mmCIF file of C-alpha atoms in Angstrom:
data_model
loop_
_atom_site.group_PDB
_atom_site.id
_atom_site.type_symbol
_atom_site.label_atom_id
_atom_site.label_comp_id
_atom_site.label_asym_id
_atom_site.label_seq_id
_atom_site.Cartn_x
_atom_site.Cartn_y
_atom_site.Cartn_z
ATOM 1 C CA UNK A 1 -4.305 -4.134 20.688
ATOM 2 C CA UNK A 2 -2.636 -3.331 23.976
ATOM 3 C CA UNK A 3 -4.007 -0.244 26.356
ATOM 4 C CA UNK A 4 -1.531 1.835 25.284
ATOM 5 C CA UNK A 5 -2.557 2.154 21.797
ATOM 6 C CA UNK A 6 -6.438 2.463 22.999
ATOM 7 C CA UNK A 7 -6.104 4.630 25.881
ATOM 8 C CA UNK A 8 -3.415 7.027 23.378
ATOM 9 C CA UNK A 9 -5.406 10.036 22.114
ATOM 10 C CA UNK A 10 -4.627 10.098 18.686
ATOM 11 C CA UNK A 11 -4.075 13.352 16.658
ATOM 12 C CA UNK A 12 -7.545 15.271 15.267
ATOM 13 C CA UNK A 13 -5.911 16.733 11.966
ATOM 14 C CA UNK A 14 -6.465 13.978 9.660
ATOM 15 C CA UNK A 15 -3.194 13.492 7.938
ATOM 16 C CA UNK A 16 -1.704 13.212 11.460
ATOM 17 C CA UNK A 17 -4.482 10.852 11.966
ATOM 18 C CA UNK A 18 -4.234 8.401 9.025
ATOM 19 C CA UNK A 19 -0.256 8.624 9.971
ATOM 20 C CA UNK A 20 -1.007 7.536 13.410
ATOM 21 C CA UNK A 21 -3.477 4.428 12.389
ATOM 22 C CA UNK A 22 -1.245 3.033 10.106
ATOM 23 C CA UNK A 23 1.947 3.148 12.147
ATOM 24 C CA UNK A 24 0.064 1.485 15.213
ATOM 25 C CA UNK A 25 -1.545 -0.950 13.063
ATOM 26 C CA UNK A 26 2.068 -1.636 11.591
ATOM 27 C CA UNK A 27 3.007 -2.660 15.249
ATOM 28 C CA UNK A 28 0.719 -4.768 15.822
ATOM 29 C CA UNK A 29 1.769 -6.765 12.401
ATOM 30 C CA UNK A 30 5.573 -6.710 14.126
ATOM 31 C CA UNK A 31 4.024 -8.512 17.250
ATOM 32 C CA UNK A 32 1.897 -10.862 15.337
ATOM 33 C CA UNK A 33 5.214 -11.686 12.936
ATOM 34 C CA UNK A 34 7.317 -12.175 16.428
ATOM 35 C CA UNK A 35 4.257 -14.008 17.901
ATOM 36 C CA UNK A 36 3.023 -16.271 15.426
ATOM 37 C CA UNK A 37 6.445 -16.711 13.373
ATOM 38 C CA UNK A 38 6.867 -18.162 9.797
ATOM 39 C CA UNK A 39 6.740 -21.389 10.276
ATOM 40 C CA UNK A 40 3.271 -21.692 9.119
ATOM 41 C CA UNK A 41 2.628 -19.256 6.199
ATOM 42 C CA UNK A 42 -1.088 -19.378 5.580
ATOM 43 C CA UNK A 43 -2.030 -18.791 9.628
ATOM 44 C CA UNK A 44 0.528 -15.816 9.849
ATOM 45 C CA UNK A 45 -1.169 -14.352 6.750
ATOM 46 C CA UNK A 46 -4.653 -14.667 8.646
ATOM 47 C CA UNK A 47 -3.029 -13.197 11.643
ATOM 48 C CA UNK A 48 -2.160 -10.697 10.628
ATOM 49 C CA UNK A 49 -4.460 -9.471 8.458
ATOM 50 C CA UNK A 50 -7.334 -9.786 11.255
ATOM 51 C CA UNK A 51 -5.550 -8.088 14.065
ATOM 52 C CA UNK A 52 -4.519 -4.964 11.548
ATOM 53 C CA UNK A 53 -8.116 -4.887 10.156
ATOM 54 C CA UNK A 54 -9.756 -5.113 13.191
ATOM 55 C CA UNK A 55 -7.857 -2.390 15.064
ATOM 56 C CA UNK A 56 -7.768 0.259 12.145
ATOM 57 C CA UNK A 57 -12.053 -0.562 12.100
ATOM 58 C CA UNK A 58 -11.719 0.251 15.701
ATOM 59 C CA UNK A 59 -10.339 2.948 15.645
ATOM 60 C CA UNK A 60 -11.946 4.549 12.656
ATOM 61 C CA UNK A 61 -15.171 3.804 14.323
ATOM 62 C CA UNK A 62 -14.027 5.210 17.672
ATOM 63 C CA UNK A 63 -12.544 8.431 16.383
ATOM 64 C CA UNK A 64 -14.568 8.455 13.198
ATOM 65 C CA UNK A 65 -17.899 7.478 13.714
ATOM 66 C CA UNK A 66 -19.771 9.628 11.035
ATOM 67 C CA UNK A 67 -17.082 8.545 7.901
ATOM 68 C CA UNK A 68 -17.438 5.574 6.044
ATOM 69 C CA UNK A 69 -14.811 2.768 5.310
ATOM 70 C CA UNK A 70 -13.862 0.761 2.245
ATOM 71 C CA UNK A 71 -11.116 -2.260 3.348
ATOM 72 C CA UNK A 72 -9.792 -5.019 1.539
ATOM 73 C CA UNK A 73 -11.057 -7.254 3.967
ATOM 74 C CA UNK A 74 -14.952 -5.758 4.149
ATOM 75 C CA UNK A 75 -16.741 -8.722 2.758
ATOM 76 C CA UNK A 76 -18.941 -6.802 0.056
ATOM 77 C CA UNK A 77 -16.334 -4.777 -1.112
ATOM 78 C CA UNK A 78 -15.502 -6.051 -4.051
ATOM 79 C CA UNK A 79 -18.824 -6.025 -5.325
ATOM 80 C CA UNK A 80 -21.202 -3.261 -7.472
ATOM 81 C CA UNK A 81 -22.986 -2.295 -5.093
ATOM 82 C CA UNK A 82 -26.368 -1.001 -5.857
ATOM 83 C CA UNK A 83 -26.088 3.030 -4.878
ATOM 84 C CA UNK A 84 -28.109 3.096 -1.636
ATOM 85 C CA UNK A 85 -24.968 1.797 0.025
ATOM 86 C CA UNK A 86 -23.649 4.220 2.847
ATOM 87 C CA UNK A 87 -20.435 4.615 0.801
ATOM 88 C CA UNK A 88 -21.369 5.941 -1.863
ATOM 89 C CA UNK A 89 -23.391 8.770 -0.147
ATOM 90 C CA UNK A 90 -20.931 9.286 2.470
ATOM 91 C CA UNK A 91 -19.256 12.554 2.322
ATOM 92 C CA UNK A 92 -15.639 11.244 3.634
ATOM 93 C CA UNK A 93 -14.611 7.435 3.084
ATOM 94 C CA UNK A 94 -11.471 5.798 4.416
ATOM 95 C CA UNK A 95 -9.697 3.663 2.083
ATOM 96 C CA UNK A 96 -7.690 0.946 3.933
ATOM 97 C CA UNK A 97 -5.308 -1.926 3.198
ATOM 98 C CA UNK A 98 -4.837 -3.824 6.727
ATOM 99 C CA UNK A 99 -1.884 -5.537 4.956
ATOM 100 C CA UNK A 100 -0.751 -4.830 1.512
ATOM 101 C CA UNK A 101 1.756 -7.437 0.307
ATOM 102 C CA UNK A 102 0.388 -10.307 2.326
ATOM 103 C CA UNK A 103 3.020 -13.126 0.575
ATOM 104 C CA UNK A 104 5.601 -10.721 1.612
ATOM 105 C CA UNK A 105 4.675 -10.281 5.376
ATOM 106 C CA UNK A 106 4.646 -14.364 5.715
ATOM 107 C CA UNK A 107 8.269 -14.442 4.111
ATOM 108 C CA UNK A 108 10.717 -14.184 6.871
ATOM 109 C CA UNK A 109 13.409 -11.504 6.302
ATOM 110 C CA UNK A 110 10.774 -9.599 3.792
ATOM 111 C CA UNK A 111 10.997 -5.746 4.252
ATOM 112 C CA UNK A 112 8.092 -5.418 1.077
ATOM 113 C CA UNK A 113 4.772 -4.950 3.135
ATOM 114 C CA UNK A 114 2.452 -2.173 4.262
ATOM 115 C CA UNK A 115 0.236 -0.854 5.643
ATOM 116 C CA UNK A 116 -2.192 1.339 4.187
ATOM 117 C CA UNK A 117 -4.997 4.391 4.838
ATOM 118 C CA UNK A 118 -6.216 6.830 3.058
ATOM 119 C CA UNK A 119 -9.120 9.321 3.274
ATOM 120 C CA UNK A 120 -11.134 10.448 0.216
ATOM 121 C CA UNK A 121 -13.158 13.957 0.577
ATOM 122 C CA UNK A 122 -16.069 14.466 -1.617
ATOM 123 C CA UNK A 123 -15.077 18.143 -1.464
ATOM 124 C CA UNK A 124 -11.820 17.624 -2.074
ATOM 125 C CA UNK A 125 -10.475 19.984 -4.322
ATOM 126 C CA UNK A 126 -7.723 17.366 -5.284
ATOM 127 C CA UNK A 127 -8.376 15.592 -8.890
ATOM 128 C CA UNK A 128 -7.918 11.712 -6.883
ATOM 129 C CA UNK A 129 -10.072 13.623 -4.286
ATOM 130 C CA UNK A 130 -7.799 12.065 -1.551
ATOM 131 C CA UNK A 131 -7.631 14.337 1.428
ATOM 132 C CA UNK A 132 -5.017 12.500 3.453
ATOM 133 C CA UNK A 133 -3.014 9.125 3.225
ATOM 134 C CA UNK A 134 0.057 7.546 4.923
ATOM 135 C CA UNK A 135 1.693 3.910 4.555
ATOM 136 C CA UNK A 136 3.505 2.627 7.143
ATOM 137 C CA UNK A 137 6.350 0.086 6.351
ATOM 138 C CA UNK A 138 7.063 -1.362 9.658
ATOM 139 C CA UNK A 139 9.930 -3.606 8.375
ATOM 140 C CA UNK A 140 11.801 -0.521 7.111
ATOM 141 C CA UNK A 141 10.703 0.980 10.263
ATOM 142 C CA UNK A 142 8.919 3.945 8.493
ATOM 143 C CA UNK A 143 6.026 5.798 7.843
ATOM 144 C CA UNK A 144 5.516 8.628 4.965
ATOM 145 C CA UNK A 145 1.934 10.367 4.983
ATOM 146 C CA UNK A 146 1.045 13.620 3.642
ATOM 147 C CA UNK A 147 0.525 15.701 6.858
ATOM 148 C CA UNK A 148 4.176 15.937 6.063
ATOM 149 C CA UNK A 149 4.973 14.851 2.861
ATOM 150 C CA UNK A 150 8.621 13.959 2.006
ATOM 151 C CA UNK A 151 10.955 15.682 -0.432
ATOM 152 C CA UNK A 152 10.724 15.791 -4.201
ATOM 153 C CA UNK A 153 12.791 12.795 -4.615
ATOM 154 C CA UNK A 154 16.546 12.282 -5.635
ATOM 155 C CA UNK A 155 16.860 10.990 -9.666
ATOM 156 C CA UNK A 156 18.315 7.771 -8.989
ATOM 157 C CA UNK A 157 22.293 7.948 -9.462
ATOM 158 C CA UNK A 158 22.011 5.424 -12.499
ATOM 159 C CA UNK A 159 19.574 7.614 -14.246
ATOM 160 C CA UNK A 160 21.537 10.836 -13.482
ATOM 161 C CA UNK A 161 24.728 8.994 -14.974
ATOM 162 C CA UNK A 162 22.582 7.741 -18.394
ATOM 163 C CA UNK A 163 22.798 4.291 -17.183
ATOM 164 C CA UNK A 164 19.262 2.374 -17.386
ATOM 165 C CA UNK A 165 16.153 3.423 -15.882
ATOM 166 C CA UNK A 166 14.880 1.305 -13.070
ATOM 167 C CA UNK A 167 10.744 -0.078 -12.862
ATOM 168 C CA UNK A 168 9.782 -1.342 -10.078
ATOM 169 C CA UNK A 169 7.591 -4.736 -10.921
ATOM 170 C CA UNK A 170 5.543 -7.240 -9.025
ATOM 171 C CA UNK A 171 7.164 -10.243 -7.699
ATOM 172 C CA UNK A 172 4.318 -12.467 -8.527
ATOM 173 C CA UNK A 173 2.380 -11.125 -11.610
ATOM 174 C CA UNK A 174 3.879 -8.327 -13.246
ATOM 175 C CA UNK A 175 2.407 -7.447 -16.602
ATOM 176 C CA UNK A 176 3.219 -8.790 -19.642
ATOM 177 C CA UNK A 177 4.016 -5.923 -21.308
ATOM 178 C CA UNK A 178 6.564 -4.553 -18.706
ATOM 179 C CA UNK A 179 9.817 -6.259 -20.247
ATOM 180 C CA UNK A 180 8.775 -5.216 -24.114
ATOM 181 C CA UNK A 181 7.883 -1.427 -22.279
ATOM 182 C CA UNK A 182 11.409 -1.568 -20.128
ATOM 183 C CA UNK A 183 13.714 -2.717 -23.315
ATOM 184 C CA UNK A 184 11.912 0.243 -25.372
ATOM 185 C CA UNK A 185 12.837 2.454 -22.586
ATOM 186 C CA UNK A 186 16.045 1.501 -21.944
ATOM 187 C CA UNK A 187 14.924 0.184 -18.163
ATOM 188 C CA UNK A 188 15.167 -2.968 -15.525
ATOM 189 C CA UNK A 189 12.977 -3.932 -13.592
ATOM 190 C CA UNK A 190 12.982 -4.072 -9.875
ATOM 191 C CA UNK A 191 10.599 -7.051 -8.713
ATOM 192 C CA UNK A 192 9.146 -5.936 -5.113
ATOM 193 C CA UNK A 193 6.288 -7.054 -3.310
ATOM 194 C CA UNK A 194 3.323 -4.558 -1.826
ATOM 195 C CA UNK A 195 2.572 -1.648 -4.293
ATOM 196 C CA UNK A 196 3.123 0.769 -1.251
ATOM 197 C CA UNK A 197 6.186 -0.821 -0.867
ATOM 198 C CA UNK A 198 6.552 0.046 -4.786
ATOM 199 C CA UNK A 199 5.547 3.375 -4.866
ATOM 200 C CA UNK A 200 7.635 4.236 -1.357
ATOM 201 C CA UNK A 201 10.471 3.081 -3.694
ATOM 202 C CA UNK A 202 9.736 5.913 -6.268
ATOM 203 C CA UNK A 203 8.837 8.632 -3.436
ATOM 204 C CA UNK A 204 12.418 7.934 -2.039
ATOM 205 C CA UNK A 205 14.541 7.837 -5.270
ATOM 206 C CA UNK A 206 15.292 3.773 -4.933
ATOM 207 C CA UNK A 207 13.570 3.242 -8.565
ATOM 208 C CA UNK A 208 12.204 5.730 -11.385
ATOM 209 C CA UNK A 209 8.849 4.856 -11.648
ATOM 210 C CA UNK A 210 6.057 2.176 -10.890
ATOM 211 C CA UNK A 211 4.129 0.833 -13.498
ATOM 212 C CA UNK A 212 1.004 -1.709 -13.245
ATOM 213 C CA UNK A 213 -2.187 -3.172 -15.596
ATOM 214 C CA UNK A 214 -4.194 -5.286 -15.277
ATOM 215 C CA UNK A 215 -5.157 -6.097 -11.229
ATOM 216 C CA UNK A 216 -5.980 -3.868 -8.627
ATOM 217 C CA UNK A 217 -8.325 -2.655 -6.053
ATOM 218 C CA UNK A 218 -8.661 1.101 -4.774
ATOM 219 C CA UNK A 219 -7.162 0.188 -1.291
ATOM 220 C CA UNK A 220 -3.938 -0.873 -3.500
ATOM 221 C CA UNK A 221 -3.011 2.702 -4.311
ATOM 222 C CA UNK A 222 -5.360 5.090 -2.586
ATOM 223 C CA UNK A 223 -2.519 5.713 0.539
ATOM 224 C CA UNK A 224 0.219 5.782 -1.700
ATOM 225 C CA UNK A 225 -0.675 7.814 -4.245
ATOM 226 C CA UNK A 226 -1.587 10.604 -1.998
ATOM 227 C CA UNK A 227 1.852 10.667 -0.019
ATOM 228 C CA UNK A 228 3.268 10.717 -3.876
ATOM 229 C CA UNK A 229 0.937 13.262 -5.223
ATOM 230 C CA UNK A 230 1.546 15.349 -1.916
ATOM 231 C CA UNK A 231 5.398 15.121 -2.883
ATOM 232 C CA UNK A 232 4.880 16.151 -6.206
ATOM 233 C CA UNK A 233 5.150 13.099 -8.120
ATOM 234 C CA UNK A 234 2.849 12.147 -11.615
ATOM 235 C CA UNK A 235 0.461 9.680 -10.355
ATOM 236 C CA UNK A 236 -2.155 8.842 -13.284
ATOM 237 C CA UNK A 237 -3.829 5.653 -14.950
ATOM 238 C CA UNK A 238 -1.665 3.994 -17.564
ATOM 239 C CA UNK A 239 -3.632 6.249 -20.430
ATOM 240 C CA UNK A 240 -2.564 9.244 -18.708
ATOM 241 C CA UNK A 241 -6.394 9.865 -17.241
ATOM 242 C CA UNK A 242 -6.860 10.842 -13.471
ATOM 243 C CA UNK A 243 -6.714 7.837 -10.816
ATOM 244 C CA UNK A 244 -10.401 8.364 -8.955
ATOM 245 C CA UNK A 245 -11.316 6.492 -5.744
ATOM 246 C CA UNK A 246 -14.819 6.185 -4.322
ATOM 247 C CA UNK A 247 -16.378 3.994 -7.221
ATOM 248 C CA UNK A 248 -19.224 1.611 -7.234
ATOM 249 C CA UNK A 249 -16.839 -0.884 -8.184
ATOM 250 C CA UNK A 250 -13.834 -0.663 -6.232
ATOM 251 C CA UNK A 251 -11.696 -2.288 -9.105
ATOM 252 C CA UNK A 252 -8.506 0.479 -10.090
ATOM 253 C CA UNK A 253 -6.471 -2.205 -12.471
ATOM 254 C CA UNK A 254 -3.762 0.083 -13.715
ATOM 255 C CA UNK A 255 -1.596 2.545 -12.775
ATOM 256 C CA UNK A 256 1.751 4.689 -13.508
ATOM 257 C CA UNK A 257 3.830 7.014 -10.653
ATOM 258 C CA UNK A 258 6.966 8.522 -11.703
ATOM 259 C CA UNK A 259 9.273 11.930 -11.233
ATOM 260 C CA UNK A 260 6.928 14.428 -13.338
ATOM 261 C CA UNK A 261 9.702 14.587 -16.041
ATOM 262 C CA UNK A 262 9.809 11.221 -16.972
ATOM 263 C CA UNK A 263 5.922 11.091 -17.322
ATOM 264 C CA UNK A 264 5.408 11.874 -20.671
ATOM 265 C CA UNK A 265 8.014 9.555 -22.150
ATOM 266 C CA UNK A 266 6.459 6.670 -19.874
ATOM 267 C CA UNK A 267 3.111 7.507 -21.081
ATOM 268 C CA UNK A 268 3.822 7.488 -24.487
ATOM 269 C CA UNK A 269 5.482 4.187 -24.629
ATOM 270 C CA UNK A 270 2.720 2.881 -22.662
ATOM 271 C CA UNK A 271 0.146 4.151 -25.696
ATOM 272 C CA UNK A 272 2.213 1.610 -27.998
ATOM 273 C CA UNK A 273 2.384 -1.288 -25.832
ATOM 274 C CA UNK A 274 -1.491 -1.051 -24.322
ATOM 275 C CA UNK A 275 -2.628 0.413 -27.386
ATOM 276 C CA UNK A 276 -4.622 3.017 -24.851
ATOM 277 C CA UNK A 277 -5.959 5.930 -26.658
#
């Protein structure tokens, strides 16, 4: 992290806050990209997740001192923990992904990676209980983050015209359901990398919705489900129950954010192909 990042006061109001971590942290991943380069894939990976964990910890710690932080790359935090954990009785936790879409950031060209942070309030009135979140998505040279919140998005121009609904997918491991769910719906899917990436795509109009099952991790959709509940978007698990962060278990496998209109009709196809309740 250079001086000019440590010595910068950042902003006290905490949406302008998480805004401000994640677009300096997304800086430093530029650097370590131009630094490092992509000829080795694995060590660019590590580079970059280090440098971006280690400065948002930094930070948090420097500016933060009283909240607690769940990250990706904490070393217990996949685990149960037991309940005496500082965590769990903290009243504010920040919810961090360093690097979301790791594969994505070692591919050169690759616009599909974030950065993510998020802050969930135990009195937050909110039903997710997230107070603030922003992902930063240096390649597209962007940040969204709900101190301000972008527009309701656009419907897509294919959807507007009747032609097919668009899904946006993982590259890697999308579900196995999504193609029988998409040719029910009349959809195709969009294979992208990063689910902030993913659910930036909804919260700007590029694709309908974002649908997932089956493998995830709180720090995978705290961030941007907050800047997509702050625009107004449905944000929900794939059963249609609230998406809630802070557990004992970090593990948040599924997930579904779409233009409010469009939610029930997703939801309900989902009840046939996941057989939820």
């Amino acid at each position: 992290m250079g001086e000019s990042q440590g010595g910068e006061s950042p902003p006290v109001i905490d949406g302008a806050f998480a805004r401000w971590l994640a677009g300096r942290a997304g800086q430093l991943l530029m650097e370590v990209r131009a630094e490092v380069g992509h000829d080795d894939p694995a060590a660019l990976k590590a580079a970059g997740d280090k440098r971006a964990h280690d400065f948002l910890m930094s930070e948090l710690a420097r500016h933060r001192p009283a909240d607690a932080v769940l990250s990706e790359e904490q070393q217990d935090a996949r685990g149960v923990l037991a309940g005496e954990g500082t965590r769990l009785d903290a009243k504010r936790v920040w919810i961090i992904d360093p690097l979301d879409g790791t594969r994505e950031f070692s591919e050169e060209g690759r616009a599909d990676w974030a950065v993510h942070v998020a802050l969930w309030g135990a009195g937050c009135a909110h039903p997710n209980r997230l107070a603030a979140g922003a992902v930063a998505l240096p390649a597209q040279h962007r940040v969204i983050a709900t101190d301000h919140p972008p527009a309701y998005p656009p419907m897509p121009v294919a959807s507007a015209t009747g032609g097919k609904l668009r899904l946006a997918a993982s590259r890697s491991r999308p579900p196995a359901f999504l193609s029988g769910l998409a040719e029910e719906i009349g959809a195709e899917l969009v294979p992208m990398g990063s689910a902030g990436a993913k659910i930036a795509a909804v919260i700007s109009g590029e694709v309908d919705a974002y649908v997932h099952a089956g493998g995830q991790y709180e720090w995978d959709s705290a961030a941007p489900v907050a800047v997509a509940t702050a625009t107004g978007l449905h944000a929900s698990r794939v059963d249609g129950s609230a998406l809630e962060y802070n557990g004992a278990n970090p593990r948040l496998p599924d997930l579904v954010v779409c233009r409010k209109d469009l939610a029930p009709r997703l939801l309900s196809a989902l009840r046939g192909h996941l057989q939820v309740p």
